[in-house]
Coordinates of C-alpha atoms and ligand atoms in Angstrom, one line a residue:
M13 CA 22.4 6.4 -14.5
L14 CA 22.5 6.2 -10.7
T15 CA 22.2 9.5 -8.9
W16 CA 23.1 10.6 -5.4
M17 CA 24.3 13.7 -3.6
D18 CA 28.0 14.5 -4.1
S19 CA 28.2 15.7 -0.5
L20 CA 27.9 12.1 0.7
R21 CA 31.3 11.3 -0.6
G22 CA 33.7 10.2 2.2
R23 CA 31.0 10.6 4.9
S24 CA 30.6 8.6 8.1
L25 CA 27.3 7.7 9.6
M26 CA 27.3 7.9 13.4
R27 CA 23.6 8.6 13.7
L28 CA 20.9 9.9 11.3
A29 CA 21.6 13.5 12.5
S30 CA 25.0 13.1 10.8
F31 CA 23.2 13.8 7.5
T32 CA 20.9 16.6 6.3
D33 CA 17.3 15.5 5.6
E34 CA 18.1 15.7 1.8
E35 CA 21.2 13.6 2.2
M36 CA 19.3 10.9 4.1
M37 CA 16.6 10.8 1.5
S38 CA 19.2 10.7 -1.3
L39 CA 20.6 7.5 0.3
V40 CA 17.1 6.0 0.4
D41 CA 16.5 6.9 -3.2
L42 CA 20.0 5.5 -4.2
A43 CA 19.1 2.3 -2.4
A44 CA 15.9 2.0 -4.5
Q45 CA 18.0 2.5 -7.7
L46 CA 20.5 -0.1 -6.6
K47 CA 17.7 -2.5 -5.8
A48 CA 16.3 -2.1 -9.3
R49 CA 19.7 -2.5 -10.8
R50 CA 20.3 -5.8 -8.9
R51 CA 16.9 -7.1 -9.8
A52 CA 17.8 -6.4 -13.4
G53 CA 20.8 -8.7 -12.9
V54 CA 23.5 -6.1 -12.9
R55 CA 26.5 -6.8 -10.7
G56 CA 28.6 -3.7 -11.2
D57 CA 32.0 -2.4 -10.1
L58 CA 31.0 0.7 -8.1
L59 CA 33.1 -0.6 -5.2
R60 CA 36.0 -1.9 -7.3
R61 CA 39.2 -2.1 -5.2
R62 CA 37.4 -0.9 -2.1
N63 CA 37.8 -2.9 1.1
I64 CA 35.6 -2.6 4.1
A65 CA 36.4 -3.8 7.7
L66 CA 33.4 -5.0 9.6
I67 CA 34.1 -4.8 13.4
F68 CA 31.4 -6.7 15.3
E69 CA 31.2 -6.9 19.1
K70 CA 27.5 -8.1 19.0
S71 CA 25.8 -10.8 17.0
S72 CA 24.2 -10.1 13.6
T73 CA 22.5 -11.9 10.8
R74 CA 21.2 -9.0 8.6
T75 CA 23.8 -6.3 9.1
R76 CA 26.7 -8.6 8.7
N77 CA 25.5 -10.4 5.6
S78 CA 24.1 -7.2 4.0
S79 CA 27.5 -5.6 4.4
I80 CA 29.4 -8.5 2.9
I81 CA 27.1 -8.9 -0.1
A82 CA 26.7 -5.2 -0.7
A83 CA 30.5 -4.9 -1.1
R84 CA 30.8 -8.1 -3.1
D85 CA 28.0 -7.2 -5.5
E86 CA 29.9 -4.2 -6.7
G87 CA 33.3 -5.6 -6.9
G88 CA 34.5 -4.7 -3.4
G89 CA 35.6 -6.8 -0.4
A90 CA 34.6 -7.0 3.3
E91 CA 36.4 -8.6 6.2
Y92 CA 34.4 -9.7 9.3
L93 CA 36.3 -9.0 12.5
T94 CA 35.0 -9.9 15.9
R95 CA 36.6 -8.8 19.2
P96 CA 38.4 -12.1 19.9
D97 CA 39.8 -12.0 16.4
I98 CA 41.7 -8.7 16.8
H99 CA 43.3 -6.8 19.6
F100 CA 40.6 -4.1 19.5
G101 CA 40.2 -2.5 22.9
K102 CA 42.1 -5.1 24.8
K103 CA 45.8 -5.2 23.9
E104 CA 45.4 -2.2 21.5
S105 CA 43.4 0.9 22.1
V106 CA 40.4 1.8 19.9
K107 CA 42.4 4.9 18.7
D108 CA 45.4 2.7 17.6
T109 CA 43.2 0.1 16.0
A110 CA 41.4 2.9 14.1
R111 CA 44.7 4.2 12.8
V112 CA 45.9 0.8 11.7
L113 CA 42.7 -0.3 10.0
G114 CA 42.3 3.2 8.3
R115 CA 45.7 2.6 6.5
I116 CA 44.5 -0.8 5.2
Y117 CA 40.7 -0.4 4.5
D118 CA 38.6 2.2 2.7
G119 CA 35.8 2.1 5.3
I120 CA 34.8 0.5 8.6
L121 CA 31.3 -0.6 9.6
F122 CA 31.1 -1.0 13.4
R123 CA 28.5 -2.9 15.5
G124 CA 29.0 -2.7 19.3
F125 CA 28.1 -1.4 22.6
S126 CA 29.3 2.1 23.0
Q127 CA 28.5 5.0 20.7
Q128 CA 31.7 6.6 21.9
T129 CA 33.7 3.7 20.4
C130 CA 32.0 4.2 17.1
E131 CA 32.8 8.0 17.2
E132 CA 36.4 7.3 18.2
L133 CA 36.9 5.0 15.2
A134 CA 35.5 7.7 12.9
K135 CA 37.8 10.3 14.6
W136 CA 41.0 8.4 14.2
S137 CA 40.7 6.1 11.2
G138 CA 40.7 8.7 8.5
V139 CA 38.1 6.7 6.5
P140 CA 34.3 6.6 6.6
V141 CA 32.9 4.7 9.6
W142 CA 29.3 3.5 9.6
N143 CA 27.3 2.7 12.7
G144 CA 25.9 -0.7 12.3
L145 CA 24.2 -0.5 15.8
T146 CA 25.3 0.7 19.2
D147 CA 23.4 0.7 22.5
D148 CA 22.1 4.2 21.5
Y149 CA 21.4 4.2 17.8
H150 CA 20.8 1.9 14.8
P151 CA 20.8 4.4 11.8
T152 CA 21.3 1.9 8.9
Q153 CA 18.2 0.0 10.0
I154 CA 16.0 3.1 9.6
L155 CA 17.3 3.8 6.1
A156 CA 15.9 0.3 5.2
D157 CA 12.6 1.1 7.1
L158 CA 12.0 4.3 5.2
L159 CA 12.7 2.6 1.9
T160 CA 10.2 -0.1 2.8
V161 CA 7.5 2.3 3.7
K162 CA 8.2 4.4 0.6
E163 CA 8.1 1.5 -1.9
T164 CA 5.0 -0.1 -0.2
F165 CA 2.9 3.0 0.0
G166 CA 4.4 4.8 -3.0
S167 CA 5.5 7.8 -0.9
L168 CA 6.1 8.9 2.7
D169 CA 3.5 11.6 2.5
D170 CA 0.8 11.9 5.2
C171 CA 2.1 8.8 7.0
T172 CA 2.1 8.0 10.7
V173 CA 4.5 5.5 12.2
A174 CA 3.6 4.1 15.6
Y175 CA 6.5 2.3 17.4
V176 CA 5.2 0.1 20.2
G177 CA 7.6 -1.4 22.8
D178 CA 10.9 -0.3 24.4
G179 CA 10.7 3.4 23.6
R180 CA 14.2 4.3 24.4
N181 CA 16.3 1.7 22.7
N182 CA 18.6 2.1 19.7
V183 CA 16.0 1.4 17.1
A184 CA 13.4 3.6 18.7
N185 CA 15.9 6.5 19.0
S186 CA 16.9 6.3 15.4
L187 CA 13.4 5.7 14.1
M188 CA 12.2 8.8 15.9
M189 CA 14.9 10.9 14.2
G190 CA 14.4 9.2 10.8
C191 CA 10.7 9.9 10.8
A192 CA 11.3 13.5 11.9
K193 CA 13.8 14.0 9.1
A194 CA 11.5 12.4 6.5
G195 CA 8.5 14.4 7.5
V196 CA 6.6 11.4 8.9
R197 CA 4.5 11.6 12.1
Y198 CA 6.0 9.5 14.9
V199 CA 4.1 8.0 17.8
C200 CA 5.9 6.1 20.6
C201 CA 3.8 3.7 22.7
T202 CA 5.8 2.7 25.7
P203 CA 5.5 2.5 29.5
K204 CA 6.5 5.6 31.4
A205 CA 9.7 3.9 32.6
L206 CA 10.8 3.5 29.0
W207 CA 9.9 6.9 27.6
P208 CA 12.4 8.3 25.2
D209 CA 15.4 10.1 26.7
E210 CA 14.6 13.8 27.1
A211 CA 17.5 15.1 25.1
V212 CA 17.0 12.5 22.2
L213 CA 13.3 13.4 22.1
A214 CA 13.9 17.2 22.1
E215 CA 16.4 16.9 19.3
A216 CA 14.0 14.9 17.2
E217 CA 11.1 17.2 18.1
A218 CA 13.0 20.2 16.7
V219 CA 13.6 18.4 13.4
A220 CA 10.0 17.2 13.2
A221 CA 8.6 20.8 13.8
R222 CA 10.9 22.1 11.0
N223 CA 9.3 19.5 8.7
G224 CA 5.7 20.2 9.8
V225 CA 5.1 16.9 11.7
D226 CA 4.8 16.0 15.4
I227 CA 6.1 13.4 17.8
R228 CA 3.8 12.0 20.4
V229 CA 4.4 9.6 23.3
F230 CA 1.7 7.5 24.9
D231 CA 1.7 4.9 27.6
D232 CA -1.6 3.5 26.3
P233 CA -0.9 1.6 23.1
V234 CA -4.5 1.4 22.1
K235 CA -4.9 5.2 22.1
G236 CA -1.5 5.7 20.6
V237 CA -1.9 3.6 17.5
R238 CA -5.2 5.2 16.4
G239 CA -4.7 6.4 12.8
A240 CA -1.3 4.8 12.4
N241 CA -0.2 3.5 9.0
V242 CA 2.9 1.6 10.2
L243 CA 3.0 -0.4 13.4
Y244 CA 6.6 -1.1 14.3
T245 CA 8.2 -3.0 17.1
D246 CA 11.5 -4.4 18.3
V247 CA 12.7 -6.9 20.9
W248 CA 11.9 -6.0 24.5
V249 CA 15.4 -6.8 25.6
S250 CA 18.2 -5.5 23.5
M251 CA 21.6 -7.1 23.2
G252 CA 23.6 -6.4 26.3
E253 CA 20.5 -6.1 28.5
E254 CA 19.8 -9.8 29.1
A255 CA 19.8 -9.4 32.9
K256 CA 16.6 -7.3 32.5
T257 CA 14.7 -10.1 30.6
A258 CA 12.1 -11.0 33.3
E259 CA 11.4 -7.3 34.2
R260 CA 11.0 -6.3 30.6
I261 CA 8.6 -9.1 29.7
A262 CA 6.4 -8.2 32.6
M263 CA 6.5 -4.5 31.8
L264 CA 5.9 -4.8 28.1
R265 CA 3.3 -7.6 27.8
P266 CA 0.5 -5.1 27.3
Y267 CA 2.5 -3.7 24.4
Q268 CA 2.5 -6.8 22.2
I269 CA 1.5 -6.2 18.6
N270 CA -1.5 -8.5 18.0
M271 CA -4.5 -8.3 15.7
D272 CA -6.5 -6.3 18.2
L273 CA -3.8 -3.6 18.2
M274 CA -3.7 -3.7 14.4
R275 CA -7.5 -3.2 14.4
A276 CA -7.1 -0.3 16.9
T277 CA -5.3 1.7 14.1
G278 CA -8.7 1.9 12.3
N279 CA -6.7 1.3 9.1
M280 CA -7.2 -2.4 8.5
D281 CA -8.8 -1.6 5.1
G282 CA -6.5 1.2 4.2
R283 CA -2.8 1.9 4.3
L284 CA -1.4 -0.3 7.1
M285 CA 1.8 -2.3 7.5
F286 CA 3.7 -4.1 10.2
L287 CA 7.5 -3.6 10.5
H288 CA 10.1 -5.1 12.8
C289 CA 13.9 -4.7 12.5
L290 CA 14.2 -8.5 13.3
P291 CA 15.1 -10.9 14.9
A292 CA 11.6 -11.2 16.3
F293 CA 10.1 -13.4 19.0
H294 CA 6.8 -14.2 17.2
D295 CA 6.5 -17.9 17.7
F296 CA 7.6 -20.9 19.7
N297 CA 10.6 -21.7 17.6
T298 CA 13.4 -20.0 19.4
E299 CA 15.2 -20.9 22.7
V300 CA 13.6 -17.8 24.3
T301 CA 10.0 -18.4 23.2
K302 CA 9.6 -22.1 23.4
E303 CA 8.2 -21.5 26.9
S304 CA 7.0 -18.0 26.9
G305 CA 5.3 -18.0 23.5
A306 CA 5.2 -14.9 21.3
L307 CA 6.5 -11.8 22.9
E308 CA 6.5 -8.4 21.0
V309 CA 4.4 -9.6 18.1
T310 CA 2.1 -12.5 17.5
D311 CA 2.7 -15.1 14.8
E312 CA -0.7 -14.0 13.3
V313 CA 0.5 -10.5 12.7
F314 CA 4.0 -11.5 11.7
E315 CA 2.7 -13.9 9.0
S316 CA -0.1 -11.6 7.9
K317 CA -0.5 -9.7 4.6
Y318 CA 0.3 -6.5 6.6
S319 CA 3.8 -7.7 7.5
K320 CA 6.6 -6.4 5.3
V321 CA 9.4 -7.6 7.5
F322 CA 11.2 -9.6 4.8
D323 CA 11.1 -6.7 2.3
E324 CA 12.5 -4.6 5.2
S325 CA 15.2 -7.1 5.9
E326 CA 16.2 -7.3 2.2
N327 CA 16.3 -3.5 2.1
R328 CA 19.1 -3.6 4.7
M329 CA 21.4 -4.8 1.9
H330 CA 20.3 -2.2 -0.6
T331 CA 20.6 0.7 1.9
I332 CA 24.0 -0.4 3.3
K333 CA 25.1 -0.7 -0.3
A334 CA 23.9 2.9 -0.9
L335 CA 26.0 4.0 2.0
F336 CA 29.1 2.3 0.8
V337 CA 28.7 3.5 -2.8
S338 CA 27.9 7.1 -2.0
A339 CA 30.9 7.3 0.4
L340 CA 33.4 5.4 -1.6
C341 CA 32.6 5.3 -5.3
D342 CA 34.6 7.7 -7.4
R343 CA 32.2 8.2 -10.3
A344 CA 34.9 9.9 -12.3
S345 CA 37.1 6.8 -12.3
L346 CA 34.3 4.4 -13.5
Ligands
CP12 N1 18.0 -5.7 12.3 C1 19.3 -6.1 12.5 O1 20.2 -5.2 12.7 O2 19.5 -7.4 12.4 P1 20.9 -8.2 12.8 O3 21.0 -8.0 14.3 O4 20.7 -9.6 12.4 O5 22.0 -7.5 12.1
NVA13 N1 17.3 -3.3 19.9 C1 17.8 -4.5 19.3 C2 18.0 -4.4 17.9 C3 18.5 -5.6 17.2 C4 18.7 -5.4 15.7 C5 19.1 -4.8 20.0 O1 19.9 -3.9 20.2 O2 19.4 -6.0 20.3

């Protein structure tokens, strides 16, 4: 018997602050149940006759495929729509597109640039809208991250997550709030120029204080990671920021996660894992890294026993499925 909070029905996810702490953890727990159910070979019909529009302005491997398979696994459908495919924001306003798609689909997952666009879709479509990454937030990623930490360590108790890299990007913003809501200590190691936005930090600090944990920001990664149980990083240049590539690489080189930084946690023989939302520049096998070599993480760490990045990546599917199911499944009709 799957369980989740009834209050999640019909709900949109703009950012993690859209949910109470209990609702967020209910989604993580539902994802664990759905994962076990899939492992047991069950393909159910929790999303029977439910159709989801996937509007993508930016590239995606995990979010796109997780959404399609999450819907399909439970008897639903998902349609992938990129900007050139539809009139979205060019010949037709976001508001009109929202009202059209809301009459056809049961939910919309949006990946794009502006957080405001995501919020406008939610305002006008009349169906749940899920933020699959904007310039400001990446909330569905963090649901998968929390599930990964919880299933690897057995609980989120007494845990410190240290994020090392661009401290004010979408993943860092959402991770900071996700940790605060889950009662996990959060440390951000980033150069002063990339410290978290003051308002985003203040909002997360208030939540963290309520849950008895703190948030700390360091520009020295070696000091910052001391005692951490999770070292987390993301690309140094997010989608849409390509013009800043050279500047970011120069600024963030000292923030690479390598074995020395893993050792600086002091936890090599205890609870320690490496996470990355992916894609990652860890080797010489991409167009970007064939000349520069590894950027935000070395191959040695990426391929080590500490790395849980493929569990994390798989968990994108189970957590996105939890979002779809909790919002759209009418348990009474099953
Ligand atoms: N982590 C993540 O969102 O990956 P994609 O860009 O491949 O969706
Ligand atoms: N910060 C990255 C995350 C990719 C999943 C980006 O926005 O490109």
